[in-house]
Amino acid sequence: MIEEFEARTGIYPSIETYRVIEEHYYQFDGNKDDFCKAFKENHDGIAQRIQRDANNRSQRRMRDFQADRSEKEKEVKDLKEEVERLKKALDHELEWHPYEMSGNVKQADYEHLRNTDDTRIMSDTEAKDLLYDWWRSGTSAALQRHRLELHPLRLRRDELRALQ
């Protein structure tokens, strides 16, 4: 145990160094006291070999750690790039697209009406007043007579003429 080693030698190794000391102790011919004495006096360079092995293992762990860290950093970078790519794809997918309901007047019809020469463009106030007058004066009968299904905001030119 590390406490026994420290008590016998007066040396306080790190946990990593003590693991190497244990491995060398299991290969040593002799008891604990002989090993500790040989280590303390560095017989046959045993203390230097143990320290060299501990240093080599530490350097290997550091290299492995650095390699693993570099690999993880690359993986994080790749994942961030993938997130950005997916965000752009989602943004593109969610872009606004015109939607036309089947029961309503199509946008192309509005465009055609706007580009026709004999169309009079009304201001919002004029259109509001016109619609108000129609509804106030009992336009529902006129609408039934012409069999028109009107939405107040979607009146076409020919429908307006029919009602006037």
PDB file of N, CA and C in Angstrom, residues 4 22 24 26 35 44 63 67 70 72 81-82 94 99-100 103 118 149 153 162:
ATOM      1  N   GLU A   4       2.337   2.340   3.331  1.00  0.00           N
ATOM      2  CA  GLU A   4       3.501   1.549   3.780  1.00  0.00           C
ATOM      3  C   GLU A   4       4.764   2.019   3.060  1.00  0.00           C
ATOM      4  N   GLU A  22       4.403  -0.102  -7.817  1.00  0.00           N
ATOM      5  CA  GLU A  22       3.790  -1.402  -7.528  1.00  0.00           C
ATOM      6  C   GLU A  22       4.157  -2.438  -8.584  1.00  0.00           C
ATOM      7  N   HIS A  24       6.758  -2.546 -10.492  1.00  0.00           N
ATOM      8  CA  HIS A  24       8.166  -2.925 -10.319  1.00  0.00           C
ATOM      9  C   HIS A  24       8.343  -3.776  -9.054  1.00  0.00           C
ATOM     10  N   TYR A  26       6.209  -5.956  -7.869  1.00  0.00           N
ATOM     11  CA  TYR A  26       5.774  -7.327  -8.149  1.00  0.00           C
ATOM     12  C   TYR A  26       6.839  -8.108  -8.928  1.00  0.00           C
ATOM     13  N   PHE A  35      12.758  -4.044  -1.118  1.00  0.00           N
ATOM     14  CA  PHE A  35      12.384  -3.203  -2.264  1.00  0.00           C
ATOM     15  C   PHE A  35      12.479  -1.716  -1.891  1.00  0.00           C
ATOM     16  N   ASP A  44      20.955  -0.441  -8.583  1.00  0.00           N
ATOM     17  CA  ASP A  44      20.830  -0.802 -10.005  1.00  0.00           C
ATOM     18  C   ASP A  44      19.929   0.174 -10.771  1.00  0.00           C
ATOM     19  N   ARG A  63      -0.249  12.798 -24.628  1.00  0.00           N
ATOM     20  CA  ARG A  63      -0.394  12.746 -26.090  1.00  0.00           C
ATOM     21  C   ARG A  63      -1.765  12.186 -26.477  1.00  0.00           C
ATOM     22  N   ALA A  67      -4.586  14.138 -28.504  1.00  0.00           N
ATOM     23  CA  ALA A  67      -5.149  13.590 -29.741  1.00  0.00           C
ATOM     24  C   ALA A  67      -6.668  13.462 -29.613  1.00  0.00           C
ATOM     25  N   SER A  70      -8.171  16.936 -29.760  1.00  0.00           N
ATOM     26  CA  SER A  70      -8.208  17.456 -31.132  1.00  0.00           C
ATOM     27  C   SER A  70      -9.327  16.797 -31.926  1.00  0.00           C
ATOM     28  N   LYS A  72     -12.085  15.504 -30.686  1.00  0.00           N
ATOM     29  CA  LYS A  72     -13.365  16.014 -30.180  1.00  0.00           C
ATOM     30  C   LYS A  72     -13.623  17.431 -30.674  1.00  0.00           C
ATOM     31  N   GLU A  81     -21.017  23.106 -37.862  1.00  0.00           N
ATOM     32  CA  GLU A  81     -21.244  23.378 -39.281  1.00  0.00           C
ATOM     33  C   GLU A  81     -22.526  22.704 -39.758  1.00  0.00           C
ATOM     34  N   GLU A  82     -22.763  21.490 -39.301  1.00  0.00           N
ATOM     35  CA  GLU A  82     -23.982  20.774 -39.671  1.00  0.00           C
ATOM     36  C   GLU A  82     -25.214  21.489 -39.128  1.00  0.00           C
ATOM     37  N   LEU A  94     -38.958  27.207 -44.536  1.00  0.00           N
ATOM     38  CA  LEU A  94     -40.021  27.960 -43.884  1.00  0.00           C
ATOM     39  C   LEU A  94     -40.273  29.333 -44.513  1.00  0.00           C
ATOM     40  N   TYR A  99     -50.184  31.466 -50.594  1.00  0.00           N
ATOM     41  CA  TYR A  99     -51.134  30.369 -50.470  1.00  0.00           C
ATOM     42  C   TYR A  99     -52.481  30.866 -50.966  1.00  0.00           C
ATOM     43  N   GLU A 100     -53.080  30.101 -51.830  1.00  0.00           N
ATOM     44  CA  GLU A 100     -54.373  30.494 -52.350  1.00  0.00           C
ATOM     45  C   GLU A 100     -55.392  29.434 -51.981  1.00  0.00           C
ATOM     46  N   GLY A 103     -61.565  28.427 -52.798  1.00  0.00           N
ATOM     47  CA  GLY A 103     -62.821  29.158 -52.935  1.00  0.00           C
ATOM     48  C   GLY A 103     -62.652  30.643 -53.166  1.00  0.00           C
ATOM     49  N   ASP A 118     -59.073  49.632 -68.240  1.00  0.00           N
ATOM     50  CA  ASP A 118     -60.289  50.309 -67.808  1.00  0.00           C
ATOM     51  C   ASP A 118     -60.625  50.085 -66.332  1.00  0.00           C
ATOM     52  N   GLU A 149     -71.612  35.487 -55.149  1.00  0.00           N
ATOM     53  CA  GLU A 149     -71.136  35.211 -53.799  1.00  0.00           C
ATOM     54  C   GLU A 149     -69.916  36.092 -53.602  1.00  0.00           C
ATOM     55  N   LEU A 153     -63.718  42.090 -49.555  1.00  0.00           N
ATOM     56  CA  LEU A 153     -62.380  42.499 -49.970  1.00  0.00           C
ATOM     57  C   LEU A 153     -61.966  41.898 -51.308  1.00  0.00           C
ATOM     58  N   ALA A 162     -71.694  44.985 -62.404  1.00  0.00           N
ATOM     59  CA  ALA A 162     -73.012  44.340 -62.343  1.00  0.00           C
ATOM     60  C   ALA A 162     -73.832  44.896 -61.190  1.00  0.00           C
TER      61      ALA A 162
END
